[in-house]
CSV table of C-alpha atoms in Angstrom, one decimal:
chain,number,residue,atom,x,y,z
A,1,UNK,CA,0.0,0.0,0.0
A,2,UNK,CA,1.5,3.0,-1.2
A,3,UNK,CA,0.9,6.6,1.2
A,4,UNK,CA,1.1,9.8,-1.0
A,5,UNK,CA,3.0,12.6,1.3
A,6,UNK,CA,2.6,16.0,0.4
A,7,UNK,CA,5.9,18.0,-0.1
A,8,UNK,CA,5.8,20.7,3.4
A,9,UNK,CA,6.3,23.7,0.8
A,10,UNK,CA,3.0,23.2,-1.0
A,11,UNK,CA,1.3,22.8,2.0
A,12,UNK,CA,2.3,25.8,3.4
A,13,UNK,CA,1.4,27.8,0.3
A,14,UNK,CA,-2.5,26.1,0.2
A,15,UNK,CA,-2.7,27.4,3.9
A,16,UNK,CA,-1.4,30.8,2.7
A,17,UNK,CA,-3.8,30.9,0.0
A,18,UNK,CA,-7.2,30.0,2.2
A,19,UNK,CA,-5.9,32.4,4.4
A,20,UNK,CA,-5.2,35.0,1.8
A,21,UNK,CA,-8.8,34.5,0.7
A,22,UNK,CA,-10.4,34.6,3.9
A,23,UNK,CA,-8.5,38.1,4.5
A,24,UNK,CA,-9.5,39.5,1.3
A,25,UNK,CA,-13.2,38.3,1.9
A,26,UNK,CA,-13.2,40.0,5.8
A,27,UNK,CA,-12.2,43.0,3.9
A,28,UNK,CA,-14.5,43.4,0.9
A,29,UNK,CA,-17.3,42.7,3.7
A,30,UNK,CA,-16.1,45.0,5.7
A,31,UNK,CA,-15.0,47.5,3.7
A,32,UNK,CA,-18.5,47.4,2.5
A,33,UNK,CA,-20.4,47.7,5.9
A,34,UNK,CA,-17.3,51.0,6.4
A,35,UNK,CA,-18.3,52.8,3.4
A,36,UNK,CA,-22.1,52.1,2.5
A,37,UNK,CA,-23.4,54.9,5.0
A,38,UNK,CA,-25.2,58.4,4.0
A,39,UNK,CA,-22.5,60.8,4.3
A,40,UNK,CA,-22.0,64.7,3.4
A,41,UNK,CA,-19.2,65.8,1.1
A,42,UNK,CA,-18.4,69.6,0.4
A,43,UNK,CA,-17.9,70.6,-3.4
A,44,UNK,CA,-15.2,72.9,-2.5
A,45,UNK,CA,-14.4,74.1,0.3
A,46,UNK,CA,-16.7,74.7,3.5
A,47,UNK,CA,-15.1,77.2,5.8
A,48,UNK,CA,-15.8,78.7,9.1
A,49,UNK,CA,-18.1,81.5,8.4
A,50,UNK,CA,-19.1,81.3,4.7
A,51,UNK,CA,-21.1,79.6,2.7
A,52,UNK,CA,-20.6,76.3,0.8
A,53,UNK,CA,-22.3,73.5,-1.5
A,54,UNK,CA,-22.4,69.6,-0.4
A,55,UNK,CA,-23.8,66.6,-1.5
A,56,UNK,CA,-25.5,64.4,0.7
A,57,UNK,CA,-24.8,60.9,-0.7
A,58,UNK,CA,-27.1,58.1,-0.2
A,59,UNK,CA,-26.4,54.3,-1.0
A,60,UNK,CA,-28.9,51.8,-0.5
A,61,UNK,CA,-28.0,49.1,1.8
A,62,UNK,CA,-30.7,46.8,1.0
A,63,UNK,CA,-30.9,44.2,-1.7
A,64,UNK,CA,-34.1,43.2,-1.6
A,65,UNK,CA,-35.6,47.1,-1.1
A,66,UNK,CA,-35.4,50.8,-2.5
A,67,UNK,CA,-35.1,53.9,-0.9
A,68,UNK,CA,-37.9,56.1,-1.0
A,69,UNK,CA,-37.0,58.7,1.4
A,70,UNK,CA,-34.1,60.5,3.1
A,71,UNK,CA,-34.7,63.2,6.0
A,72,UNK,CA,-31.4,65.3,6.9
A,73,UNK,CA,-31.4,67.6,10.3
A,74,UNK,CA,-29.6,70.1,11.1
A,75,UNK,CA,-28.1,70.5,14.5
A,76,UNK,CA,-29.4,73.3,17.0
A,77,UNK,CA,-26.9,74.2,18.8
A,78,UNK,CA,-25.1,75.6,15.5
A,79,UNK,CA,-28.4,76.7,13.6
A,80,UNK,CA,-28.1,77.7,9.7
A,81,UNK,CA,-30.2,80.3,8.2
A,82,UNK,CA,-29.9,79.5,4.9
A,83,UNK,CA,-30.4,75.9,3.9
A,84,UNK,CA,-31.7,75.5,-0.4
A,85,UNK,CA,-32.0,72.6,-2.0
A,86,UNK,CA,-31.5,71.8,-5.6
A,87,UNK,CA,-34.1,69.7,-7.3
A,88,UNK,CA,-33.5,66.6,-8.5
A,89,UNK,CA,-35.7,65.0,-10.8
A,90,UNK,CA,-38.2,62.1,-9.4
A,91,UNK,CA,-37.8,63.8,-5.5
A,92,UNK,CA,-39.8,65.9,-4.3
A,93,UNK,CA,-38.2,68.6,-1.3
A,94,UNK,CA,-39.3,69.7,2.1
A,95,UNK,CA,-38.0,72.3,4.1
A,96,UNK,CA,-38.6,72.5,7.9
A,97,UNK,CA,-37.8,75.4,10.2
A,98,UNK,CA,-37.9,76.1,13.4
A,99,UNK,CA,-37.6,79.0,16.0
A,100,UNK,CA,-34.6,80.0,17.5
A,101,UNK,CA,-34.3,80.1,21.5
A,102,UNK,CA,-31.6,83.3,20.5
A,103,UNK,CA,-32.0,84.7,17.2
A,104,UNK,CA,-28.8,84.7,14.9
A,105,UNK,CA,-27.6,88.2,13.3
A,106,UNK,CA,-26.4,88.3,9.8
A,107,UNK,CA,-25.3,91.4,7.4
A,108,UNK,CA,-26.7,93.1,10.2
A,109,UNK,CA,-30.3,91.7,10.2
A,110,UNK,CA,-31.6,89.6,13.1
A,111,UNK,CA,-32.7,85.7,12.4
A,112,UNK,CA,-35.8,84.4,14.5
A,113,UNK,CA,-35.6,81.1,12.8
A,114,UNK,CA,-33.2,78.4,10.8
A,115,UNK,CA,-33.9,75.2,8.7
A,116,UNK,CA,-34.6,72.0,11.4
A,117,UNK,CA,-34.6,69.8,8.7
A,118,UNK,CA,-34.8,68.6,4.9
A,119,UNK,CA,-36.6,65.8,3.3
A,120,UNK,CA,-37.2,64.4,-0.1
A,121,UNK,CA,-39.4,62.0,-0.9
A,122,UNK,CA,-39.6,60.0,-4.0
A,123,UNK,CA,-42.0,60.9,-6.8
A,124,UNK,CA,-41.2,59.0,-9.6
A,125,UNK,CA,-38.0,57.5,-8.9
A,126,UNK,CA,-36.0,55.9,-6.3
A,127,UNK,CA,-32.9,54.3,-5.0
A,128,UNK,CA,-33.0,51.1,-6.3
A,129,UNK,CA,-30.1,48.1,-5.2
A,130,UNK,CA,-26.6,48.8,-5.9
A,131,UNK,CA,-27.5,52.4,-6.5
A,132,UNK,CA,-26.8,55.5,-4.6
A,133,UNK,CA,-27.9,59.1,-5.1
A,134,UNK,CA,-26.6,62.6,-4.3
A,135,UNK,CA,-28.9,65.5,-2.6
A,136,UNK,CA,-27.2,68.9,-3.6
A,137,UNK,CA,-27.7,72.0,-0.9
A,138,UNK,CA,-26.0,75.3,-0.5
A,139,UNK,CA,-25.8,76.1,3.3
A,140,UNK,CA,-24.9,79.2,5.1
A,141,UNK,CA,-23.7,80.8,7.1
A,142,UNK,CA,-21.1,78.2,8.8
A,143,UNK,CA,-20.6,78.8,12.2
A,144,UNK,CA,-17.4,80.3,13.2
A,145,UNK,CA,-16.8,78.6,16.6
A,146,UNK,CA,-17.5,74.7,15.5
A,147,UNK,CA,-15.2,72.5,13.5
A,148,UNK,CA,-17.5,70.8,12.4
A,149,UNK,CA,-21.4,69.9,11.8
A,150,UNK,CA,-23.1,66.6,12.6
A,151,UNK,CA,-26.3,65.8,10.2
A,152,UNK,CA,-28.2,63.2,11.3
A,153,UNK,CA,-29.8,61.0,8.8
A,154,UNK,CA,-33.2,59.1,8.7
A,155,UNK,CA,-33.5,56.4,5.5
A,156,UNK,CA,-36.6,54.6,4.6
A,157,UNK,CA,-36.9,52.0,2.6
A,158,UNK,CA,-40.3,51.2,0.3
A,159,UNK,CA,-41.0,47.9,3.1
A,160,UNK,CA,-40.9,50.3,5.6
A,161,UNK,CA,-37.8,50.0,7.5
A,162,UNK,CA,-36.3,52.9,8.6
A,163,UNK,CA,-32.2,53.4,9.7
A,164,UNK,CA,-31.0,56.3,11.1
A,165,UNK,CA,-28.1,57.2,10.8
A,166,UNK,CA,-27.5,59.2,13.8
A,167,UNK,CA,-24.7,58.1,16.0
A,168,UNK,CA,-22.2,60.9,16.3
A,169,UNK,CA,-18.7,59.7,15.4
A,170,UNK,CA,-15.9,60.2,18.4
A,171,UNK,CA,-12.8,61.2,17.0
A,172,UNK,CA,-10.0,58.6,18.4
A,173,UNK,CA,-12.8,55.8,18.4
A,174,UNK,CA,-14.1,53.0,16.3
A,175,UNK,CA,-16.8,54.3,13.9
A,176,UNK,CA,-20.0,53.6,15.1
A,177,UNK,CA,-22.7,51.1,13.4
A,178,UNK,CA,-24.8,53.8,12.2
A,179,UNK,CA,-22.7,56.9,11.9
A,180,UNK,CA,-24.2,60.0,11.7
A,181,UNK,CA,-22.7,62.1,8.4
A,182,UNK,CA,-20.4,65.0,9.5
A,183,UNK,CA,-19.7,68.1,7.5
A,184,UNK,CA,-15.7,69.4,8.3
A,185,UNK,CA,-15.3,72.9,8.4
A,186,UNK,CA,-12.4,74.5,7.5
A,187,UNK,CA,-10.2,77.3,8.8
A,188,UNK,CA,-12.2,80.9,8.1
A,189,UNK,CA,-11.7,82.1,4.6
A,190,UNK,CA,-11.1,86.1,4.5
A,191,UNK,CA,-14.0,86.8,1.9
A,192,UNK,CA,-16.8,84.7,4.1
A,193,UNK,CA,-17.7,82.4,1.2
A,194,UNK,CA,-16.5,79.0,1.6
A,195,UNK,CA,-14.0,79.3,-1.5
A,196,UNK,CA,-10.9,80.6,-2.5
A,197,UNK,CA,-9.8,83.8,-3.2
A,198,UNK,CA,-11.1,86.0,-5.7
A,199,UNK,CA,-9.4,88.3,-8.4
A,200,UNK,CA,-8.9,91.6,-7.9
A,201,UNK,CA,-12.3,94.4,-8.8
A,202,UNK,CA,-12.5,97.0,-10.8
A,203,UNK,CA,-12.0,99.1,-7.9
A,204,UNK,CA,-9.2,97.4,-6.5
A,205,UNK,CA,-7.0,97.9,-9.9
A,206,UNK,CA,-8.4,101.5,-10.1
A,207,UNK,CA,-7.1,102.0,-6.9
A,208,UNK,CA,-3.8,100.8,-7.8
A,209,UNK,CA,-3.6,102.6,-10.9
A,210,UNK,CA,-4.0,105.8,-8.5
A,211,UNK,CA,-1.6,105.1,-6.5
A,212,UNK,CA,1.0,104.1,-9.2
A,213,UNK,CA,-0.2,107.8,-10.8
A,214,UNK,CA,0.3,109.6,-7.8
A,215,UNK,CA,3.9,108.0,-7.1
A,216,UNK,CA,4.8,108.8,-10.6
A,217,UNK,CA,5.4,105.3,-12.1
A,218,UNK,CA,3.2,103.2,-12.3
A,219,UNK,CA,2.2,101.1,-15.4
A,220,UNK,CA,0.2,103.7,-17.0
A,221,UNK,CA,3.5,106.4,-16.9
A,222,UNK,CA,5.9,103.2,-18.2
A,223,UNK,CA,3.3,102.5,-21.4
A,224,UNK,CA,3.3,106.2,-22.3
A,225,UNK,CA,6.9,106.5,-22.1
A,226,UNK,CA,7.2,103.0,-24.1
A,227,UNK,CA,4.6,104.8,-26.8
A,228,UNK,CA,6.7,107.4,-26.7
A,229,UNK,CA,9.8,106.0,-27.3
A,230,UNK,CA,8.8,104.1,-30.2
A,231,UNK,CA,7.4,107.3,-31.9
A,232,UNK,CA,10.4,109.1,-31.9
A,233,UNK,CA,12.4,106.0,-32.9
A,234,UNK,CA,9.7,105.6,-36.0
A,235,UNK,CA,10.4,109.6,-37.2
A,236,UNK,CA,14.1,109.3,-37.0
A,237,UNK,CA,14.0,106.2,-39.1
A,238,UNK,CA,11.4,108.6,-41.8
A,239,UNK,CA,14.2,111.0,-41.7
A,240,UNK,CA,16.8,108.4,-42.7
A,241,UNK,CA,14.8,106.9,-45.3
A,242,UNK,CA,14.2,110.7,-47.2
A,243,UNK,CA,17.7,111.4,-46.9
A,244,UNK,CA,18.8,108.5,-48.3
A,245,UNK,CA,16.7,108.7,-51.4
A,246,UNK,CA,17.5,112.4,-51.8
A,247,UNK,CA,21.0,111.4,-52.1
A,248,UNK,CA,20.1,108.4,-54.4
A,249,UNK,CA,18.4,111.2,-56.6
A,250,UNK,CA,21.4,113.5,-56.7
A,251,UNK,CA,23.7,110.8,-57.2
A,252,UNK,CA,21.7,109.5,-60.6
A,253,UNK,CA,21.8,113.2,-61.7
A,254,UNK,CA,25.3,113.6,-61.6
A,255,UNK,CA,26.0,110.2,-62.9
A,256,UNK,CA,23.9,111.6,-66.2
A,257,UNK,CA,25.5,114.8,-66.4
A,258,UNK,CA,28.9,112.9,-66.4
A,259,UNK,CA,28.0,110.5,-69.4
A,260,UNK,CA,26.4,113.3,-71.0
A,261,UNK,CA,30.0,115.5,-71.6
């Protein structure tokens, strides 16, 4: 009776390989559960102060259901006046606000009330399996004293079940099962709009060409004196030119005279 042995190497490798595979699958499945979650994701920038554009992304979790409405609220203790929504065909929007316990002052006007929350419903469409879709809104004003701004979530699904998404992530900690999406604001831009700096105005280069006039250079005093310069080179070159074919004149003249004696 013969016994077939297996060479140590090979076995070693098979191991690796189950192993391998069992890795890779953890981490698909995981990296699934991690990243299938309604978030928020600023187009741009979203600074301290200003005003910004995000997306609130929505994936659908379920494969068996569709996604038929998504309610987003706003937290209170930083409260935004200005929440708008940009449609998006086969949703219809709500907006929800509320009074404020102290009201908010902006461009000098007082605010007695700020959006709670915003919801959109399906009418026509929805978030089918393996599908996601993204809720545009312009918020503002960012607070100034907040790093950040937790918006918690509701989901529904057309068989009724509901997730919320409203756990608010700890920084330093795991992330929780049903994290809450979190806007990061950024350091406070000079212009108070959420995006990078601007070009100069027409006032601002007026006011530099002022100032360059009243030092005496400027650009406007180095074009003229280019212009002028160029003029003066183009009538001495006209004087060259008519004094050359004045002499070429003279010159033929005398060359006839000669042949003629």
């Amino acid at each position: 009776m013969s016994v077939l042995r297996t060479h140590p190497s090979r076995t070693f490798l098979a191991r690796a390989a189950v192993s391998g595979g069992v890795a890779v699958s953890s981490a698909l499945l995981l990296s699934g559960t991690a990243f299938a979650h309604v978030s928020v994701q600023p187009q741009g920038e979203a600074a301290k102060g200003g005003y910004a554009t995000v997306n609130v992304k929505v994936p659908n979790e379920r494969d068996n259901a569709s996604t038929v409405k998504v309610e987003i609220n706003f937290p209170t203790e930083h409260p935004l006046a200005s929440v708008m929504p940009q449609p998006v065909p086969g949703w219809k929007v709500e907006v929800t606000k509320a009074k404020l316990a102290k009201p908010l002052e902006i461009h000098g006007k007082k605010i007695n009330e700020a959006v709670a929350k915003v919801t959109w419903s399906a009418d026509g469409s929805k978030i089918g399996p393996g599908q996601f879709q993204q809720f545009p809104l312009s918020l503002g004003r960012l607070p100034e004293d907040a790093d950040r701004l937790v918006l918690k979530a509701i989901q529904t699904y057309d068989n009724n079940e509901v997730v919320r998404w409203i756990e608010e992530p700890k920084e330093g900690a795991a992330e929780p099962e049903s994290p809450a999406p979190v806007l990061k604001l950024s350091a406070a831009a000079d212009d108070h709009h959420g995006g990078a700096a601007t070009p100069a105005t027409g006032d601002d280069q007026a006011d530099k060409a002022d100032k360059s006039e009243k030092d005496g250079k400027g650009d406007g005093h180095e074009e003229a004196a280019d212009a002028g310069s160029t003029d003066t080179a183009a009538r001495v070159l006209g004087v060259v030119g008519i004094l050359v074919g004045l002499a070429g004149i003279a010159f033929g003249v005398l060359a006839g005279r000669r042949r003629s004696a």
